[in-house]
XYZ file of C-alpha atoms in Angstrom:
594
model
C -46.397 94.751 -19.728
C -46.090 96.821 -16.522
C -43.015 98.958 -15.820
C -41.979 96.593 -13.029
C -42.218 93.591 -15.371
C -40.265 95.523 -18.000
C -37.416 95.884 -15.518
C -37.429 92.385 -14.077
C -37.847 90.502 -17.394
C -34.803 92.285 -18.870
C -32.709 92.424 -15.699
C -29.566 90.955 -17.288
C -29.814 93.375 -20.184
C -30.048 96.474 -17.968
C -27.165 95.407 -15.712
C -24.821 93.969 -18.354
C -25.079 96.756 -20.923
C -22.017 98.797 -19.927
C -19.687 101.038 -21.906
C -16.282 102.462 -21.083
C -16.299 106.139 -20.215
C -14.529 108.268 -22.767
C -10.870 108.827 -21.851
C -7.716 109.568 -23.737
C -4.111 108.859 -23.029
C -2.308 106.774 -20.462
C -3.229 106.318 -16.816
C -6.941 106.063 -17.539
C -9.071 105.235 -14.518
C -10.917 102.647 -16.608
C -14.324 103.670 -15.261
C -17.372 102.281 -16.995
C -20.803 103.722 -17.527
C -23.778 101.553 -16.652
C -25.460 102.301 -19.966
C -28.287 99.817 -19.516
C -29.389 101.249 -16.171
C -29.038 104.776 -17.542
C -31.375 103.844 -20.418
C -33.748 102.247 -17.913
C -33.934 105.472 -15.869
C -34.661 107.428 -19.043
C -37.334 104.914 -20.017
C -39.071 105.220 -16.641
C -39.268 109.007 -16.987
C -40.437 108.826 -20.587
C -43.162 106.300 -19.731
C -44.212 108.603 -16.896
C -44.744 111.682 -19.076
C -46.531 109.668 -21.777
C -49.073 108.264 -19.330
C -47.779 104.694 -19.593
C -46.250 104.271 -16.142
C -49.376 104.002 -13.982
C -52.971 103.049 -14.664
C -55.438 105.865 -15.283
C -58.331 106.101 -12.817
C -61.695 106.964 -14.458
C -62.747 108.657 -11.204
C -59.956 111.255 -11.499
C -60.961 114.752 -12.508
C -59.670 115.501 -16.013
C -56.614 117.739 -16.345
C -58.839 120.423 -17.879
C -60.387 121.004 -14.425
C -56.920 121.432 -12.924
C -55.988 123.865 -15.690
C -59.102 125.918 -14.962
C -58.109 126.098 -11.269
C -54.589 127.199 -12.244
C -55.933 129.859 -14.630
C -58.279 131.250 -11.956
C -55.439 131.350 -9.407
C -53.290 133.186 -11.940
C -56.002 135.811 -12.438
C -56.287 136.345 -8.673
C -52.508 136.732 -8.312
C -52.540 139.338 -11.100
C -55.361 141.254 -9.402
C -53.404 141.649 -6.170
C -50.243 142.600 -8.105
C -48.183 139.515 -7.315
C -47.695 138.725 -11.003
C -48.224 140.506 -14.282
C -51.499 140.091 -16.111
C -51.188 136.732 -17.924
C -50.885 136.848 -21.698
C -52.780 134.350 -23.786
C -50.479 131.581 -25.028
C -50.557 130.512 -28.681
C -52.661 127.385 -29.191
C -50.979 124.005 -29.445
C -51.660 122.801 -32.982
C -51.894 119.118 -33.964
C -48.510 119.328 -35.687
C -46.969 120.537 -32.387
C -48.006 117.373 -30.532
C -45.113 114.838 -30.485
C -47.004 111.813 -29.097
C -50.432 110.683 -27.958
C -51.454 111.032 -24.328
C -54.227 109.267 -22.376
C -57.795 110.452 -22.240
C -58.195 113.030 -19.489
C -54.673 114.429 -19.982
C -54.109 117.820 -21.617
C -51.385 119.511 -23.646
C -50.477 122.908 -22.193
C -47.735 125.530 -22.559
C -45.289 125.608 -19.644
C -45.902 129.331 -19.182
C -49.572 128.653 -18.390
C -48.572 126.609 -15.307
C -46.193 129.139 -13.781
C -46.231 132.455 -12.016
C -42.554 133.037 -12.723
C -39.993 131.916 -15.275
C -36.847 133.986 -15.121
C -33.095 133.707 -14.889
C -30.907 135.215 -12.221
C -28.191 137.854 -12.424
C -24.595 138.468 -11.437
C -24.161 140.754 -8.408
C -22.398 144.039 -9.063
C -18.671 143.402 -8.845
C -18.957 139.729 -9.839
C -16.882 137.382 -7.677
C -15.555 140.305 -5.642
C -19.080 140.651 -4.202
C -18.932 137.191 -2.598
C -18.585 136.974 1.189
C -17.749 134.114 3.578
C -21.304 133.880 4.905
C -24.598 135.410 3.967
C -27.356 134.556 1.513
C -26.564 131.537 -0.747
C -25.874 132.512 -4.367
C -26.676 129.471 -6.509
C -24.712 128.923 -9.719
C -24.969 126.213 -12.363
C -22.440 124.005 -10.515
C -24.851 123.892 -7.556
C -27.770 122.565 -9.620
C -27.927 118.767 -10.010
C -30.762 116.455 -10.978
C -30.808 114.788 -7.562
C -30.824 118.091 -5.643
C -28.722 121.108 -4.768
C -25.010 120.641 -4.104
C -24.010 123.374 -1.665
C -20.427 122.266 -1.000
C -18.908 125.130 -2.980
C -21.845 127.541 -2.828
C -21.032 131.258 -2.936
C -22.589 133.791 -0.579
C -23.601 137.412 -1.047
C -24.381 140.059 1.591
C -28.001 140.454 2.663
C -28.015 144.010 1.262
C -26.994 142.705 -2.170
C -29.665 140.015 -1.909
C -32.294 142.676 -1.200
C -31.243 144.719 -4.237
C -31.527 141.604 -6.447
C -35.172 141.007 -5.563
C -36.041 139.591 -8.972
C -33.643 136.666 -8.481
C -34.872 135.497 -5.068
C -35.366 131.747 -4.726
C -37.962 130.147 -2.467
C -38.622 126.585 -1.251
C -40.185 124.310 -3.906
C -38.960 126.475 -6.797
C -37.650 124.448 -9.718
C -34.197 125.578 -10.840
C -33.003 124.808 -14.370
C -29.540 125.338 -15.851
C -30.020 127.220 -19.117
C -26.469 127.573 -20.519
C -23.245 125.641 -21.012
C -22.352 121.985 -20.666
C -24.735 121.529 -17.699
C -27.708 122.744 -19.745
C -30.839 120.886 -18.662
C -29.750 119.949 -15.136
C -32.703 120.606 -12.862
C -33.430 120.572 -9.111
C -36.244 121.383 -6.699
C -35.326 123.827 -3.927
C -35.712 121.993 -0.592
C -37.999 123.301 2.122
C -35.017 123.830 4.434
C -33.506 126.496 2.172
C -35.468 129.592 3.162
C -34.083 131.935 0.509
C -31.281 132.308 -1.997
C -30.395 133.987 -5.277
C -29.415 132.504 -8.628
C -26.921 133.503 -11.294
C -27.768 134.372 -14.886
C -27.011 130.763 -15.901
C -29.943 129.417 -13.856
C -33.630 130.064 -14.369
C -36.370 129.919 -11.722
C -39.569 128.028 -12.589
C -42.224 128.801 -9.978
C -45.449 126.876 -10.521
C -48.957 127.742 -9.431
C -50.701 125.633 -6.780
C -51.976 122.952 -6.665
C -49.597 121.486 -9.295
C -47.119 118.829 -8.136
C -43.610 120.318 -8.327
C -42.143 116.835 -8.139
C -44.075 115.741 -11.235
C -42.879 118.813 -13.103
C -39.311 118.118 -11.961
C -39.457 114.576 -13.340
C -41.049 115.973 -16.493
C -38.106 118.385 -16.956
C -35.669 115.463 -16.573
C -37.474 113.244 -19.089
C -35.865 112.584 -22.481
C -38.830 114.382 -24.091
C -38.274 117.727 -22.343
C -34.484 117.355 -22.405
C -34.728 117.090 -26.203
C -36.708 120.365 -26.191
C -34.114 122.029 -23.968
C -31.184 121.005 -26.162
C -33.063 121.513 -29.423
C -34.491 124.982 -28.785
C -31.431 126.870 -27.610
C -31.162 130.417 -28.892
C -28.378 132.736 -29.994
C -25.801 132.646 -32.765
C -23.896 129.866 -30.994
C -26.975 128.181 -29.476
C -25.994 129.750 -26.183
C -28.912 128.804 -23.982
C -32.630 129.033 -23.271
C -34.602 132.253 -23.040
C -37.682 132.809 -20.896
C -39.793 133.209 -24.038
C -38.677 129.830 -25.421
C -39.231 128.033 -22.114
C -42.746 129.447 -21.748
C -43.720 127.863 -25.069
C -42.708 124.299 -24.164
C -45.556 121.867 -24.848
C -46.240 119.987 -21.601
C -48.326 116.779 -21.197
C -50.406 117.303 -18.053
C -52.327 114.566 -16.172
C -54.797 115.093 -13.336
C -53.382 116.093 -9.952
C -54.194 112.661 -8.492
C -52.335 110.934 -11.316
C -49.393 113.316 -10.917
C -49.031 112.095 -7.334
C -49.317 108.436 -8.405
C -46.687 108.988 -11.089
C -44.272 110.606 -8.621
C -44.753 107.725 -6.175
C -44.128 105.116 -8.901
C -41.072 106.955 -10.296
C -39.607 107.191 -6.786
C -40.159 103.475 -6.288
C -38.597 102.477 -9.628
C -35.660 104.872 -9.283
C -34.922 103.301 -5.885
C -34.910 99.915 -7.638
C -32.485 101.325 -10.228
C -30.282 102.553 -7.372
C -30.154 99.030 -5.962
C -29.381 97.539 -9.383
C -26.646 100.123 -9.893
C -25.095 99.393 -6.500
C -25.259 95.635 -7.066
C -23.648 95.971 -10.512
C -20.945 98.294 -9.157
C -20.207 95.833 -6.343
C -19.892 93.009 -8.873
C -17.550 95.070 -11.048
C -15.475 95.958 -7.967
C -15.192 92.317 -6.911
C -14.244 91.349 -10.463
C -11.547 94.041 -10.530
C -10.093 92.772 -7.242
C -10.007 89.209 -8.568
C -8.248 90.317 -11.760
C -5.688 92.343 -9.759
C -4.955 89.344 -7.526
C -4.508 86.875 -10.374
C -2.391 89.266 -12.459
C -0.278 89.816 -9.343
C 0.624 86.126 -9.333
C 2.224 86.631 -12.758
C 4.481 89.531 -11.775
C 5.408 87.797 -8.520
C 6.449 84.533 -10.194
C 9.833 83.370 -8.917
C 11.069 82.029 -12.267
C 10.044 81.326 -15.842
C 8.644 77.892 -14.981
C 6.378 79.286 -12.256
C 5.325 82.101 -14.585
C 4.369 79.584 -17.276
C 2.281 77.619 -14.752
C 0.539 80.765 -13.485
C -0.115 81.934 -17.029
C -1.596 78.540 -17.973
C -4.003 78.715 -15.017
C -4.980 82.256 -15.973
C -5.489 81.345 -19.626
C -8.052 78.691 -18.665
C -10.362 81.429 -17.379
C -9.784 84.201 -19.941
C -13.450 84.261 -20.972
C -14.665 84.888 -17.427
C -11.804 87.061 -16.150
C -11.264 89.546 -18.951
C -14.806 90.729 -19.499
C -14.231 94.483 -19.182
C -11.976 96.920 -21.042
C -10.383 97.816 -17.722
C -9.384 94.193 -17.032
C -7.922 93.837 -20.538
C -5.959 97.088 -20.134
C -4.575 95.739 -16.850
C -3.579 92.536 -18.609
C -1.706 94.627 -21.171
C 0.151 96.511 -18.438
C 1.051 93.207 -16.759
C 2.449 91.900 -20.047
C 4.590 95.024 -20.400
C 5.811 94.697 -16.803
C 6.791 91.074 -17.377
C 8.558 92.069 -20.578
C 10.784 94.751 -19.033
C 11.718 92.609 -16.023
C 12.930 89.669 -18.101
C 10.080 87.319 -17.186
C 8.293 87.081 -20.503
C 10.769 85.040 -22.554
C 13.542 82.604 -21.737
C 17.084 83.940 -21.589
C 19.596 82.422 -24.046
C 23.149 81.849 -22.805
C 24.360 82.136 -26.397
C 23.201 85.777 -26.707
C 25.824 88.478 -26.993
C 26.330 90.057 -23.542
C 24.926 93.450 -22.613
C 28.453 94.640 -21.835
C 29.499 93.947 -25.417
C 26.428 95.840 -26.626
C 27.231 98.782 -24.342
C 30.852 98.851 -25.552
C 29.627 98.979 -29.157
C 27.178 101.770 -28.275
C 29.892 103.769 -26.537
C 32.330 103.312 -29.417
C 29.772 104.361 -32.016
C 28.774 107.394 -29.964
C 32.412 108.528 -29.660
C 32.779 108.213 -33.421
C 29.684 110.320 -34.092
C 30.867 112.996 -31.657
C 34.326 113.032 -33.233
C 32.775 113.463 -36.685
C 30.544 116.220 -35.236
C 27.372 114.370 -36.139
C 26.474 114.519 -32.427
C 27.314 117.053 -29.775
C 29.100 115.856 -26.670
C 26.286 115.025 -24.231
C 25.956 116.361 -20.692
C 27.063 113.929 -18.016
C 24.100 112.056 -16.507
C 23.783 111.327 -12.805
C 24.428 107.663 -11.888
C 21.235 105.614 -11.595
C 20.129 104.551 -8.113
C 18.730 101.097 -8.902
C 18.156 100.046 -5.294
C 14.409 100.682 -5.526
C 13.960 99.310 -9.042
C 12.350 95.976 -9.880
C 14.708 93.022 -10.081
C 16.011 92.245 -13.560
C 18.072 89.246 -14.766
C 21.737 89.284 -13.779
C 22.965 89.642 -17.350
C 20.779 92.733 -17.944
C 21.911 96.255 -17.094
C 20.248 99.520 -16.099
C 21.220 102.440 -18.370
C 19.944 105.954 -19.006
C 17.921 106.571 -22.141
C 20.604 109.100 -23.077
C 23.153 106.274 -23.234
C 21.426 104.576 -26.160
C 20.178 107.478 -28.280
C 21.790 109.804 -30.732
C 19.830 112.827 -31.926
C 16.864 114.038 -29.838
C 14.825 117.023 -30.983
C 11.376 118.565 -30.701
C 9.090 119.418 -33.588
C 7.606 122.645 -34.805
C 3.996 123.829 -35.089
C 3.335 126.200 -37.962
C -0.060 127.725 -38.651
C -2.187 125.286 -40.646
C -5.151 126.051 -42.904
C -8.507 124.699 -41.801
C -9.041 122.763 -45.041
C -7.061 119.605 -45.959
C -4.165 120.259 -48.270
C -3.540 118.770 -51.664
C -1.250 115.763 -51.868
C 2.408 116.717 -51.781
C 2.033 119.503 -49.213
C 3.479 119.115 -45.738
C 1.368 117.592 -42.963
C 1.798 118.003 -39.185
C 1.647 114.978 -36.891
C -0.070 115.969 -33.625
C 0.051 114.379 -30.173
C -3.318 112.637 -30.579
C -1.714 110.349 -33.185
C 0.747 109.007 -30.600
C -0.771 106.059 -28.739
C 0.621 103.554 -26.232
C 1.984 100.348 -27.801
C 0.887 101.237 -31.321
C 3.109 101.471 -34.368
C 2.202 104.497 -36.461
C 1.433 103.610 -40.052
C 0.263 106.188 -42.576
C -1.327 105.975 -45.957
C -0.533 108.650 -48.522
C -3.631 110.751 -47.892
C -4.580 114.385 -47.522
C -3.465 116.013 -44.271
C -3.416 119.608 -42.963
C -0.467 121.408 -44.524
C 1.822 124.034 -43.044
C 3.007 127.084 -44.876
C 6.763 126.798 -44.333
C 7.981 123.190 -44.332
C 11.222 122.397 -42.507
C 12.894 119.195 -43.594
C 14.749 118.685 -40.302
C 11.424 117.932 -38.626
C 10.337 115.317 -41.182
C 9.207 111.960 -39.746
C 11.113 108.840 -40.820
C 10.595 105.111 -40.366
C 12.219 103.984 -37.123
C 11.746 107.297 -35.317
C 10.646 106.992 -31.696
C 8.152 109.690 -30.724
C 7.159 110.771 -27.239
C 4.631 113.444 -26.301
C 6.239 116.210 -24.242
C 3.386 118.658 -23.507
C -0.377 118.633 -22.941
C -2.773 117.082 -20.407
C -1.010 114.943 -17.791
C -2.345 111.630 -19.113
C -1.155 112.521 -22.638
C 2.419 113.459 -21.698
C 5.079 110.736 -21.891
C 3.249 108.502 -24.375
C 5.605 106.994 -26.929
C 5.421 104.959 -30.112
C 7.595 103.849 -33.035
C 7.082 105.032 -36.606
C 6.625 101.835 -38.604
C 5.622 103.371 -41.917
C 5.156 106.964 -42.945
C 4.470 109.240 -45.910
C 6.556 111.922 -47.512
C 6.551 115.438 -46.090
C 5.091 114.607 -42.691
C 6.546 116.503 -39.737
C 6.099 116.440 -35.949
C 4.548 119.251 -33.918
C 6.383 121.144 -31.191
C 4.583 119.071 -28.534
C 6.352 115.903 -29.663
C 9.963 114.868 -29.065
C 11.578 112.558 -31.580
C 14.783 110.593 -31.085
C 16.899 107.966 -32.854
C 18.829 105.087 -31.365
C 22.536 104.758 -31.983
C 22.987 102.101 -34.657
C 24.312 99.181 -32.646
C 21.648 96.495 -33.099
C 19.122 97.936 -30.620
C 15.370 97.444 -31.120
C 13.362 100.655 -31.368
C 10.238 98.707 -30.400
C 11.894 97.378 -27.241
C 13.074 100.831 -26.097
C 9.590 102.207 -26.767
C 8.139 99.302 -24.785
C 10.370 100.259 -21.821
C 9.138 103.852 -21.981
C 5.566 102.609 -21.560
C 6.188 100.203 -18.667
C 7.899 99.473 -15.381
C 10.371 101.830 -13.703
C 10.725 103.953 -16.851
C 6.996 104.678 -16.889
C 7.090 105.485 -13.158
C 10.064 107.803 -13.680
C 8.296 109.668 -16.503
C 5.224 110.159 -14.313
C 7.408 111.797 -11.642
C 9.386 113.817 -14.192
C 6.338 115.692 -15.488
C 5.948 119.288 -14.352
C 3.346 122.018 -14.720
C 0.923 124.249 -12.870
C -2.135 122.084 -13.604
C -2.934 118.564 -14.819
C -4.408 120.070 -17.977
C -1.025 121.477 -19.020
C 2.043 119.439 -18.110
C 5.364 118.942 -19.822
C 8.587 116.979 -19.665
C 12.007 118.254 -20.718
C 14.543 116.598 -23.009
C 17.103 116.499 -20.182
C 14.695 114.566 -17.949
C 13.885 112.203 -20.795
C 17.563 111.458 -21.341
C 17.890 110.552 -17.634
C 15.058 107.959 -17.841
C 16.135 104.474 -16.613
C 16.074 101.700 -19.215
C 16.426 97.958 -18.356
C 18.751 96.917 -21.176
C 18.999 93.289 -22.278
C 20.954 91.628 -25.120
C 19.916 92.706 -28.605
C 18.601 89.256 -29.598
C 16.521 89.060 -26.420
C 15.063 92.486 -27.172
C 13.724 91.156 -30.474
C 12.311 88.007 -28.822
C 10.557 90.138 -26.188
C 9.031 92.433 -28.810
C 7.777 89.436 -30.801
C 6.150 87.884 -27.713
C 4.611 91.207 -26.649
C 3.149 91.689 -30.134
C 1.597 88.203 -29.989
C 0.049 88.794 -26.570
C -1.135 92.300 -27.425
C -2.873 90.875 -30.489
C -4.657 88.427 -28.166
C -5.693 91.315 -25.900
C -6.942 93.326 -28.886
C -8.968 90.310 -30.041
C -10.500 90.023 -26.557
C -11.309 93.726 -26.536
C -12.834 93.582 -30.023
C -15.041 90.650 -28.999
C -15.979 92.490 -25.797
C -16.885 95.695 -27.662
C -19.015 93.768 -30.137
C -20.894 92.080 -27.284
C -21.246 95.388 -25.427
C -22.569 97.161 -28.524
C -25.062 94.347 -29.052
C -26.335 94.595 -25.453
C -26.633 98.389 -25.704
C -28.524 98.077 -28.984
C -30.850 95.509 -27.414
C -31.451 97.825 -24.457
C -32.259 100.613 -26.914
C -34.622 98.316 -28.807
C -36.461 97.393 -25.585
C -36.821 101.094 -24.765
C -38.126 101.842 -28.266
C -40.569 98.956 -28.078
C -41.901 100.083 -24.705
C -42.601 103.597 -25.978
C -44.302 102.574 -29.220
């Protein structure tokens, strides 16, 4: 089967195998990764370097002739002093060969094909040596597989460039990132860039004519060479690639004519992948717009009857509408919005009024203050509800501080690295707090602190909210449904209790995760960077809560739980189907290579 047939016969598989990008917390952008097309790109490159992408031509000169030309050129360059006298590379033994290659190809060490492999250096003075204009100084963030990104390139003075002669970059050099998270990213220096320098995190690979730099670039990006790059790092912490290690890479080399044919075919197939990717992205975008529009009809329903009709129409097309994790997450948010605006369940005229509930709350709070169980709270500013969503007439906007008693933050003692024995204290961290999930714990081993403090112990019915951390992790709340003994909260979590007056902890938590309360919490966060935000207890107490009768709170929570279970079932089915498609794509790749 040709590469083109491999793509076209499995078109649905490549385009439908998608996975959600890894995110944590609330406010996720819901982006997906086109896993199938990514695997297809990797397959194309792997077929290329194994000699399975294009037909071999018996009239081509064997790669051994090309290698002889390269060796002779290397000798001449050494004679005129342009490079050091080449050292003989160790032979490639049969056990070093990872796969078979076509007749006429040759296994060769990377160092035998180059006149330079070497990393750059940092100019004296580091960043203080940078200037507004001058010679480009390329760092790892400038090196990408599809070319150089010069948007945030640094510059050094020409004098500094001259002193750093060993790090000069020339057109057609191959640049490879050799340290850090971007290890393995690789680019060819364009002809338009006359000269530059590179940092110590980038190595220069300068090949000897007449090799095809573009073939070698695709070779470096192939899963085969990428596995060498990631597998042969050096240093105590596997810090990066040394020149010596790179020189020893075993490289499958075809004839020069076949190198050019391979590059042409890879370019053609990668362009096809680009079109598939764009088409799939357009389809996902159109699907997202459709979902947004139809979910909008729910929140804009004029009354419960219209909402029921709109929901019925939506339910008829669940299988075709909610086919991505992002669409299901949006459905969940819509359910929460309907819940906190009184549109999810019918109101009951026989319910106790909110005013009666508020009077009971106020009376109980006064009693607790009088008995010195609670301190007298600070006065809260009146809520401006003019910009809030409409709620039923018998509901009332209140501050969170109006319905809670004790609010406190946790404590983070030093914990040993090994799990503690049962009976020791464990610390509940922010990662355990998830949107719309009830925390339930088994009695199992957890990290233990050295100085337990009972006042921070977690109890059933506690409402937790994250107060510090990355922006999308701050303000997430949940209810403790079940717990274990001697489990405490960390100092990045705020815990509070409702005043005992018939309120539903689950309903208040639901409000914190939706509607105007969620919007308020987003605005109330503060910090110097998105990676480290926080929210104060005073701001939390001022959060607006749409309060409804106690019985209605319980009906809302029950309905939300039912609908969330439906969403979780949809997501589980979706993930199973997605995993199956990804496994099938992997199987097709494996079959094509073997």
